[in-house]
Each structure stands twice: as C-alpha cells, then as structure tokens.
Short mmCIF file of C-alpha atoms in Angstrom, two decimals:
data_model
loop_
_atom_site.label_atom_id
_atom_site.label_comp_id
_atom_site.label_asym_id
_atom_site.label_seq_id
_atom_site.Cartn_x
_atom_site.Cartn_y
_atom_site.Cartn_z
CA MET M 1 12.63 9.31 -13.49
CA THR M 2 14.37 6.70 -12.01
CA ASP M 3 14.38 2.85 -13.49
CA PRO M 4 11.93 0.79 -11.21
CA SER M 5 13.15 -1.15 -8.70
CA PRO M 6 10.86 -3.69 -6.97
CA VAL M 7 9.83 -4.11 -3.69
CA HIS M 8 8.45 -6.01 -1.12
CA ALA M 9 4.75 -4.85 -0.76
CA THR M 10 0.99 -4.78 -1.77
CA THR M 11 0.15 -1.62 -2.98
CA VAL M 12 -3.86 -0.24 -3.27
CA ALA M 13 -4.90 2.98 -4.64
CA VAL M 14 -8.31 5.27 -3.87
CA ARG M 15 -9.08 7.60 -5.90
CA ARG M 16 -9.19 10.95 -4.09
CA ASP M 17 -9.37 14.46 -5.12
CA GLY M 18 -10.05 13.48 -9.06
CA ALA M 19 -6.49 11.50 -8.83
CA TRP M 20 -5.12 7.77 -7.66
CA THR M 21 -3.47 8.22 -4.32
CA ALA M 22 -1.76 4.71 -3.56
CA VAL M 23 -0.29 3.14 -0.09
CA MET M 24 1.73 0.90 0.03
CA ILE M 25 1.80 -1.92 2.51
CA LEU M 26 4.90 -3.46 3.70
CA GLY M 27 6.07 -6.95 5.47
CA PRO M 28 7.49 -10.38 5.43
CA SER M 29 5.28 -13.31 4.01
CA GLY M 30 2.08 -14.06 5.84
CA ALA M 31 2.35 -10.35 7.85
CA GLY M 32 -1.29 -9.33 6.23
CA LYS M 33 -0.35 -7.37 3.58
CA SER M 34 -2.68 -8.91 1.36
CA ASP M 35 -5.55 -9.35 3.88
CA LEU M 36 -5.58 -5.87 4.50
CA ALA M 37 -5.60 -5.02 0.40
CA LEU M 38 -8.23 -7.06 0.49
CA ARG M 39 -10.37 -5.49 2.76
CA LEU M 40 -9.84 -1.80 1.55
CA ILE M 41 -10.66 -3.44 -1.89
CA GLY M 42 -13.92 -4.51 -0.77
CA ARG M 43 -14.33 -0.17 0.44
CA GLY M 44 -14.14 0.58 -3.37
CA TRP M 45 -10.13 0.58 -3.44
CA ARG M 46 -8.04 -0.93 -6.49
CA LEU M 47 -4.96 -3.10 -6.78
CA VAL M 48 -1.65 -2.08 -8.01
CA SER M 49 0.32 -4.93 -7.01
CA ASP M 50 -0.16 -7.70 -4.74
CA ASP M 51 3.50 -8.98 -2.98
CA TYR M 52 5.74 -7.10 -4.91
CA THR M 53 5.71 -3.62 -5.95
CA ARG M 54 7.63 -1.79 -8.78
CA VAL M 55 8.52 1.62 -7.56
CA TRP M 56 10.26 4.52 -9.48
CA ALA M 57 10.59 8.32 -8.46
CA SER M 58 9.52 11.04 -11.13
CA GLY M 59 8.93 14.64 -10.58
CA GLY M 60 9.56 14.47 -7.45
CA ALA M 61 6.97 11.52 -6.71
CA LEU M 62 6.76 8.08 -5.89
CA HIS M 63 5.34 5.85 -8.42
CA ALA M 64 3.87 2.34 -8.15
CA THR M 65 2.94 -0.51 -10.38
CA ALA M 66 3.08 -4.85 -11.09
CA PRO M 67 4.80 -7.03 -12.33
CA ALA M 68 3.51 -8.10 -15.36
CA ALA M 69 3.88 -12.15 -14.51
CA ILE M 70 1.04 -10.69 -11.12
CA ALA M 71 -0.78 -7.65 -12.51
CA GLY M 72 -4.19 -8.12 -12.12
CA ARG M 73 -4.03 -10.78 -9.32
CA ILE M 74 -3.92 -11.19 -5.71
CA GLU M 75 -3.95 -13.85 -3.15
CA ALA M 76 -6.95 -14.46 -0.86
CA ARG M 77 -4.59 -17.18 1.80
CA GLY M 78 -6.96 -20.09 2.40
CA VAL M 79 -9.12 -19.22 -0.99
CA GLY M 80 -6.02 -19.33 -4.07
CA ILE M 81 -5.00 -16.39 -6.69
CA VAL M 82 -7.86 -14.19 -7.28
CA SER M 83 -8.70 -11.74 -10.41
CA VAL M 84 -9.60 -8.08 -8.72
CA ARG M 85 -10.07 -4.65 -10.35
CA THR M 86 -6.85 -3.26 -10.58
CA ARG M 87 -4.98 0.24 -11.24
CA LEU M 88 -2.28 -0.03 -13.92
CA VAL M 89 -0.47 2.53 -12.44
CA ALA M 90 -0.38 5.51 -8.91
CA ARG M 91 1.24 7.79 -6.98
CA VAL M 92 2.21 6.77 -3.55
CA VAL M 93 1.90 8.81 -0.91
CA LEU M 94 1.89 6.96 2.01
CA ALA M 95 3.68 3.39 3.23
CA VAL M 96 2.02 1.28 5.74
CA ALA M 97 4.17 -1.22 7.61
CA CYS M 98 2.79 -4.35 9.18
CA VAL M 99 3.48 -5.27 12.92
CA PRO M 100 2.21 -7.70 14.89
CA GLU M 101 1.16 -6.36 17.79
CA ALA M 102 -0.37 -3.11 18.75
CA VAL M 103 1.10 0.25 18.38
CA GLU M 104 2.00 3.41 20.35
CA ARG M 105 -1.08 5.55 20.90
CA LEU M 106 0.47 8.78 19.69
CA PRO M 107 3.61 8.00 17.64
CA GLU M 108 6.32 9.93 16.83
CA PRO M 109 6.13 10.59 13.10
CA GLN M 110 8.17 8.28 10.78
CA THR M 111 9.20 8.25 6.96
CA ARG M 112 11.14 5.24 4.76
CA ARG M 113 12.53 6.33 1.43
CA PHE M 114 11.85 4.60 -1.45
CA CYS M 115 13.82 5.67 -4.38
CA GLY M 116 15.01 8.44 -2.92
CA ILE M 117 11.57 9.58 -2.30
CA ASP M 118 10.29 9.93 1.63
CA LEU M 119 7.30 8.61 2.51
CA PRO M 120 5.21 8.69 5.53
CA LEU M 121 5.24 5.44 7.41
CA LEU M 122 2.24 4.41 9.40
CA ALA M 123 2.85 1.22 11.13
CA LEU M 124 0.07 -0.92 12.01
CA ASP M 125 -1.34 -4.34 13.20
CA PRO M 126 -3.07 -5.00 9.56
CA ARG M 127 -5.68 -7.86 11.65
CA PRO M 128 -8.21 -5.73 14.06
CA ALA M 129 -10.91 -4.68 11.96
CA SER M 130 -10.27 -0.88 12.08
CA ALA M 131 -6.96 -1.46 10.51
CA VAL M 132 -9.12 -0.23 7.24
CA GLU M 133 -9.99 3.04 8.54
CA MET M 134 -6.37 3.86 10.10
CA VAL M 135 -5.61 3.34 6.47
CA ALA M 136 -8.12 5.91 5.18
CA VAL M 137 -7.66 8.16 8.34
CA ALA M 138 -3.72 8.04 7.74
CA LEU M 139 -4.22 8.90 4.04
CA GLN M 140 -6.67 12.34 5.00
CA THR M 141 -4.06 13.62 7.34
CA LEU M 142 -1.89 14.08 4.23
#
C-alpha cells in the first residue's frame, strides 16, 4: 500500500455488482465537480470526498477516502456546505476531467496515473443534464 496522496478532486461511489465503485471528478475550482457530484448523489450515488480526495494504491487498485476535516460534507454553490450520505472508502475505477467546452464525439482513449495506477480518463463538460448519464455510461463500459 502506498501512502495516501491528496488529489484536487471530488469522488463519488455507486454500488455495482455488490461492490462500491468510485469515480474521481477532476478540475479547478468552479469547474463543476461538486455540482456533478450532487446530481449523481441525487441518483443514489454516495459522496466519498468533496474537493480534495486522499488516494492510495493497494493490491493493484486505487482507493479513495476523504480527509477527516471534510468528511461527509459537500459544497452546494450558492447554498453552503451540506451533509450528505457518504461512503468511507471506495475503489476508484474512472477519472472524469471537467472541461469548459463540448468534447470530441469519438475521442481516443485516455488515461491518467495516480499512485502508479492508470485510470481511464473521460473528458466531460459537466454542465449539460446528460453529464450524469455520460458518467454512468462510461462506468458501464469498464
């Protein structure tokens, strides 16, 4: 197991095939990470961590948790910091990069490395309502 490293990301998890599977949403402040996470949470996902996520590699997989100071809370822009249902730890299988524009229709597969683990990387404009479904579809293809 590697020592946990902080990543500027919001991480959410969903129960799939009996296990919790997480998606790490990447982007600068204001990119829409928390907004996309709140929409996923509204569809039954659980928050792992908002804005900063601690990740580590173990057994060939990447795992995530929240720093203690922010566990269980997410920023709802314009509303404030709110408490939501959480998942303490989850295995991360996909990274989503929030981009401010439409993406290519059929992009080449990309990856991003965290703690020596390569994750598939989905570039996504988080603003359209379909962004939630795009994350779900991308997760199903793994």
